[in-house]
mmCIF file of C-alpha atoms in Angstrom:
data_model
loop_
_atom_site.group_PDB
_atom_site.id
_atom_site.type_symbol
_atom_site.label_atom_id
_atom_site.label_comp_id
_atom_site.label_asym_id
_atom_site.label_seq_id
_atom_site.Cartn_x
_atom_site.Cartn_y
_atom_site.Cartn_z
ATOM 1 C CA MET A 57 -53.558 -57.500 -15.686
ATOM 2 C CA ILE A 58 -51.623 -59.643 -13.237
ATOM 3 C CA THR A 59 -51.975 -63.408 -13.594
ATOM 4 C CA LEU A 60 -51.611 -65.621 -9.918
ATOM 5 C CA ALA A 61 -52.490 -68.975 -10.958
ATOM 6 C CA ALA A 62 -49.344 -71.012 -11.803
ATOM 7 C CA GLU A 63 -49.146 -72.331 -15.519
ATOM 8 C CA LEU A 64 -50.638 -75.648 -15.542
ATOM 9 C CA GLY A 65 -48.003 -76.513 -18.594
ATOM 10 C CA SER A 66 -44.859 -75.835 -16.224
ATOM 11 C CA MET A 67 -45.174 -77.054 -12.863
ATOM 12 C CA THR A 68 -43.851 -79.809 -10.391
ATOM 13 C CA SER A 69 -46.287 -82.161 -8.933
ATOM 14 C CA THR A 70 -47.441 -81.956 -5.642
ATOM 15 C CA THR A 71 -50.678 -82.050 -2.860
ATOM 16 C CA LEU A 72 -52.092 -79.928 -0.701
ATOM 17 C CA THR A 73 -54.395 -79.678 1.618
ATOM 18 C CA SER A 74 -56.774 -77.442 3.755
ATOM 19 C CA ALA A 75 -55.640 -78.040 6.940
ATOM 20 C CA GLY A 76 -52.100 -78.065 5.242
ATOM 21 C CA LEU A 77 -52.675 -74.762 4.403
ATOM 22 C CA ALA A 78 -54.088 -74.232 7.235
ATOM 23 C CA VAL A 79 -51.118 -74.397 8.958
ATOM 24 C CA GLY A 80 -48.642 -72.709 7.057
ATOM 25 C CA ILE A 81 -51.188 -69.939 7.191
ATOM 26 C CA GLY A 82 -50.601 -70.508 10.850
ATOM 27 C CA LEU A 83 -47.092 -70.388 10.579
ATOM 28 C CA LEU A 84 -47.270 -67.345 8.523
ATOM 29 C CA ALA A 85 -49.773 -64.785 11.109
ATOM 30 C CA VAL A 86 -47.964 -65.551 14.636
ATOM 31 C CA GLU A 87 -44.025 -64.863 13.744
ATOM 32 C CA HIS A 88 -45.873 -61.392 11.813
ATOM 33 C CA VAL A 89 -47.622 -61.635 15.220
ATOM 34 C CA LYS A 90 -44.675 -62.044 16.975
ATOM 35 C CA TRP A 91 -42.933 -59.418 14.896
ATOM 36 C CA TRP A 92 -45.498 -57.220 15.671
ATOM 37 C CA ARG A 93 -46.011 -57.464 19.427
ATOM 38 C CA GLY A 94 -41.713 -57.292 19.221
ATOM 39 C CA GLY A 95 -43.076 -53.311 18.749
ATOM 40 C CA THR A 96 -44.464 -52.763 21.660
ATOM 41 C CA ALA A 97 -41.983 -52.626 24.822
ATOM 42 C CA LEU A 98 -41.557 -50.809 28.367
ATOM 43 C CA ALA A 99 -40.937 -47.718 28.377
ATOM 44 C CA ALA A 100 -37.042 -46.942 29.981
ATOM 45 C CA ALA A 101 -38.150 -45.722 32.488
ATOM 46 C CA GLY A 102 -39.765 -48.184 33.479
ATOM 47 C CA GLY A 103 -43.650 -46.489 33.901
ATOM 48 C CA LYS A 104 -46.827 -49.446 32.286
ATOM 49 C CA GLY A 105 -49.643 -48.663 30.268
ATOM 50 C CA LYS A 106 -53.365 -48.959 30.637
ATOM 51 C CA LYS A 107 -54.471 -51.868 33.418
ATOM 52 C CA GLY A 108 -50.200 -53.004 34.132
ATOM 53 C CA GLY A 109 -50.074 -53.081 29.781
ATOM 54 C CA PRO A 110 -46.832 -52.228 28.278
ATOM 55 C CA VAL A 111 -45.937 -48.697 26.768
ATOM 56 C CA GLU A 112 -45.566 -48.898 22.946
ATOM 57 C CA SER A 113 -42.261 -48.189 22.228
ATOM 58 C CA SER A 114 -41.400 -45.619 19.848
ATOM 59 C CA GLY A 115 -41.596 -48.606 16.707
ATOM 60 C CA LYS A 116 -37.344 -48.895 15.949
ATOM 61 C CA SER A 117 -37.737 -52.715 16.575
ATOM 62 C CA ARG A 118 -41.334 -53.128 14.048
ATOM 63 C CA ASP A 119 -38.035 -53.149 12.010
ATOM 64 C CA PRO A 120 -39.392 -54.962 8.456
ATOM 65 C CA ARG A 121 -35.491 -56.616 7.956
ATOM 66 C CA LYS A 122 -36.488 -58.722 10.884
ATOM 67 C CA LEU A 123 -38.733 -60.649 9.060
ATOM 68 C CA ILE A 124 -36.483 -60.891 6.255
ATOM 69 C CA PRO A 125 -34.818 -64.863 8.258
ATOM 70 C CA PHE A 126 -38.732 -65.641 7.341
ATOM 71 C CA TRP A 127 -39.878 -64.364 5.132
ATOM 72 C CA PHE A 128 -36.230 -66.044 2.866
ATOM 73 C CA GLY A 129 -37.030 -69.513 4.353
ATOM 74 C CA ILE A 130 -40.648 -68.487 2.264
ATOM 75 C CA ALA A 131 -38.398 -68.345 -0.762
ATOM 76 C CA PHE A 132 -35.917 -71.300 -0.189
ATOM 77 C CA GLY A 133 -39.530 -73.260 0.922
ATOM 78 C CA THR A 134 -40.652 -71.888 -2.551
ATOM 79 C CA LEU A 135 -37.637 -73.295 -4.492
ATOM 80 C CA ALA A 136 -37.216 -76.070 -2.370
ATOM 81 C CA VAL A 137 -40.738 -77.029 -3.507
ATOM 82 C CA ALA A 138 -39.757 -76.772 -7.344
ATOM 83 C CA CYS A 139 -37.088 -79.152 -7.576
ATOM 84 C CA PRO A 140 -38.664 -82.198 -9.260
ATOM 85 C CA ALA A 141 -36.946 -85.091 -7.155
ATOM 86 C CA GLY A 142 -34.080 -85.209 -5.477
ATOM 87 C CA LEU A 143 -33.074 -83.984 -1.808
ATOM 88 C CA LEU A 144 -34.587 -80.766 -1.642
ATOM 89 C CA GLY A 145 -38.402 -81.455 -3.129
ATOM 90 C CA THR A 146 -37.703 -84.844 -1.213
ATOM 91 C CA GLY A 147 -37.386 -82.451 2.171
ATOM 92 C CA ALA A 148 -40.606 -79.771 0.959
ATOM 93 C CA GLY A 149 -42.669 -83.501 0.513
ATOM 94 C CA PHE A 150 -41.940 -84.276 3.366
ATOM 95 C CA LEU A 151 -42.715 -81.250 5.318
ATOM 96 C CA ARG A 152 -46.122 -80.570 3.444
ATOM 97 C CA TRP A 153 -46.732 -84.413 4.168
ATOM 98 C CA GLY A 154 -46.038 -83.051 8.249
ATOM 99 C CA GLY A 155 -48.416 -79.516 8.109
ATOM 100 C CA ASN A 156 -51.064 -82.179 5.216
ATOM 101 C CA GLY A 157 -51.448 -84.686 8.511
ATOM 102 C CA ILE A 158 -50.734 -82.316 11.540
ATOM 103 C CA GLY A 159 -53.599 -79.955 9.920
ATOM 104 C CA ASP A 160 -55.813 -83.088 9.432
ATOM 105 C CA LEU A 161 -54.966 -83.471 13.224
ATOM 106 C CA VAL A 162 -56.326 -79.705 14.487
ATOM 107 C CA MET A 163 -59.215 -79.624 12.215
ATOM 108 C CA SER A 164 -60.264 -82.471 12.506
ATOM 109 C CA LYS A 165 -60.444 -83.182 16.333
ATOM 110 C CA MET A 166 -61.814 -79.220 16.640
ATOM 111 C CA THR A 167 -64.541 -79.225 14.201
ATOM 112 C CA GLY A 168 -65.610 -82.504 13.294
ATOM 113 C CA GLN A 169 -64.611 -81.642 9.483
ATOM 114 C CA THR A 170 -62.137 -83.057 7.316
ATOM 115 C CA SER A 171 -58.824 -81.502 4.799
ATOM 116 C CA SER A 172 -59.767 -81.427 1.424
ATOM 117 C CA THR A 173 -57.273 -80.846 -1.601
ATOM 118 C CA VAL A 174 -56.477 -77.183 -2.106
ATOM 119 C CA ALA A 175 -53.718 -77.723 -5.046
ATOM 120 C CA SER A 176 -52.317 -80.906 -6.776
ATOM 121 C CA ALA A 177 -49.832 -78.768 -8.993
ATOM 122 C CA SER A 178 -49.131 -75.115 -8.712
ATOM 123 C CA ALA A 179 -45.265 -74.298 -8.580
ATOM 124 C CA PRO A 180 -43.589 -73.442 -11.070
ATOM 125 C CA ALA A 181 -39.967 -75.748 -11.881
ATOM 126 C CA LEU A 182 -37.008 -75.218 -11.006
ATOM 127 C CA THR A 183 -34.778 -75.715 -14.618
ATOM 128 C CA GLY A 184 -30.806 -76.051 -15.139
ATOM 129 C CA ASN A 185 -30.357 -72.532 -15.137
ATOM 130 C CA GLY A 186 -32.109 -71.807 -11.892
ATOM 131 C CA ALA A 187 -30.475 -75.515 -9.457
ATOM 132 C CA LEU A 188 -27.152 -73.439 -10.482
ATOM 133 C CA VAL A 189 -28.392 -70.790 -7.842
ATOM 134 C CA VAL A 190 -29.948 -73.018 -5.324
ATOM 135 C CA THR A 191 -27.418 -75.327 -5.241
ATOM 136 C CA ALA A 192 -24.648 -72.065 -5.011
ATOM 137 C CA LEU A 193 -26.791 -70.676 -1.902
ATOM 138 C CA VAL A 194 -26.913 -74.443 -0.220
ATOM 139 C CA ILE A 195 -23.698 -74.495 -0.251
ATOM 140 C CA ALA A 196 -23.149 -71.228 1.546
ATOM 141 C CA LEU A 197 -26.199 -72.031 4.279
ATOM 142 C CA PHE A 198 -24.031 -75.308 4.569
ATOM 143 C CA LEU A 199 -20.976 -73.615 4.947
ATOM 144 C CA LEU A 200 -22.034 -69.838 6.794
ATOM 145 C CA ARG A 201 -25.218 -72.061 9.403
ATOM 146 C CA LYS A 202 -22.380 -71.832 12.375
ATOM 147 C CA THR A 203 -22.533 -68.281 12.448
ATOM 148 C CA PHE A 204 -26.357 -67.805 12.608
ATOM 149 C CA ALA A 205 -27.622 -67.055 15.899
ATOM 150 C CA LYS A 206 -30.349 -70.093 16.495
ATOM 151 C CA VAL A 207 -33.682 -67.304 16.796
ATOM 152 C CA LEU A 208 -32.730 -66.971 13.131
ATOM 153 C CA LYS A 209 -31.901 -70.386 11.843
ATOM 154 C CA GLY A 210 -35.838 -70.996 13.817
ATOM 155 C CA THR A 211 -37.703 -69.063 12.362
ATOM 156 C CA TRP A 212 -35.794 -68.877 8.847
ATOM 157 C CA TRP A 213 -37.063 -73.029 9.833
ATOM 158 C CA ARG A 214 -40.640 -71.575 10.807
ATOM 159 C CA GLY A 215 -40.540 -69.845 6.510
ATOM 160 C CA VAL A 216 -39.092 -72.727 5.155
ATOM 161 C CA TRP A 217 -42.129 -75.260 6.184
ATOM 162 C CA ALA A 218 -44.629 -72.438 5.247
ATOM 163 C CA GLY A 219 -42.703 -71.773 2.343
ATOM 164 C CA THR A 220 -43.267 -75.522 1.623
ATOM 165 C CA LEU A 221 -47.201 -74.976 1.699
ATOM 166 C CA LEU A 222 -48.131 -71.915 0.708
ATOM 167 C CA ALA A 223 -46.126 -71.249 -2.248
ATOM 168 C CA ILE A 224 -48.126 -74.728 -4.464
ATOM 169 C CA GLY A 225 -51.337 -73.061 -3.845
ATOM 170 C CA THR A 226 -53.585 -70.772 -6.056
ATOM 171 C CA GLY A 227 -54.582 -67.394 -6.315
ATOM 172 C CA THR A 228 -52.974 -64.738 -3.980
ATOM 173 C CA PHE A 229 -50.430 -67.384 -3.121
ATOM 174 C CA ALA A 230 -49.084 -68.890 -5.921
ATOM 175 C CA ALA A 231 -47.210 -65.042 -5.898
ATOM 176 C CA ILE A 232 -44.835 -66.427 -3.962
ATOM 177 C CA GLY A 233 -44.215 -68.494 -6.482
ATOM 178 C CA ASN A 234 -44.665 -67.147 -9.516
ATOM 179 C CA ALA A 235 -42.266 -64.148 -7.981
ATOM 180 C CA VAL A 236 -39.103 -66.421 -6.654
ATOM 181 C CA VAL A 237 -39.162 -69.108 -9.069
ATOM 182 C CA PRO A 238 -38.925 -67.567 -12.350
ATOM 183 C CA GLY A 239 -36.695 -65.081 -10.912
ATOM 184 C CA VAL A 240 -34.316 -67.667 -9.691
ATOM 185 C CA ASN A 241 -34.379 -69.353 -13.842
ATOM 186 C CA GLU A 242 -33.822 -65.835 -15.017
ATOM 187 C CA LEU A 243 -31.098 -64.875 -12.810
ATOM 188 C CA GLY A 244 -29.481 -68.312 -13.663
ATOM 189 C CA ALA A 245 -29.438 -68.064 -17.103
ATOM 190 C CA TYR A 246 -28.117 -64.868 -16.896
ATOM 191 C CA LEU A 247 -25.199 -65.977 -14.829
ATOM 192 C CA MET A 248 -24.804 -68.867 -17.007
ATOM 193 C CA ASN A 249 -24.071 -66.312 -19.729
ATOM 194 C CA GLY A 250 -21.716 -64.283 -17.598
ATOM 195 C CA VAL A 251 -19.432 -67.423 -16.677
ATOM 196 C CA VAL A 252 -19.462 -69.857 -20.105
ATOM 197 C CA HIS A 253 -20.494 -67.466 -22.486
ATOM 198 C CA GLY A 254 -18.688 -64.317 -21.825
ATOM 199 C CA THR A 255 -22.108 -62.579 -22.183
ATOM 200 C CA LEU A 256 -23.768 -60.668 -20.053
ATOM 201 C CA LEU A 257 -26.287 -58.978 -21.762
#
């Protein structure tokens, strides 16, 4: 039996509204629709389908690897939410505040309804061992930032924003945080044992 809700005993404190969740779902949907639409292109001979629409290609452009930057961003956003403080934790809070605010503005204007809180504490906390991995990751990303194309950076940042909004939810979305954060904590412990103590088992 798989538990999809994070355990209450080891969580960082945060708040997500239904409007913010809508923004996160929207970001997730748009990125995957763009990826799916990338599998349609004009045929090599320049032909067109019905009513002038594009002829579907062989599907090679629907390579799942093209979603890696976005999902890597979601994972990073999840780790930022799991930080109890510091620049990453503060940044995640700012992105979540922005998502809640923008979502609430759209929701109130479009539906006349106000948002409600859907999660107040549902991200597993990052341990000291996990912080080792996140720190190394941040340093690597900073040093390699100029080697990434702008389109990849944009996709990654949208993933980060989506991660700060989706990974702290409950139910299905909680599975993201429950998979990423404990995994990084365990990786950090493994590296700590190997580098400091010389034991990898």
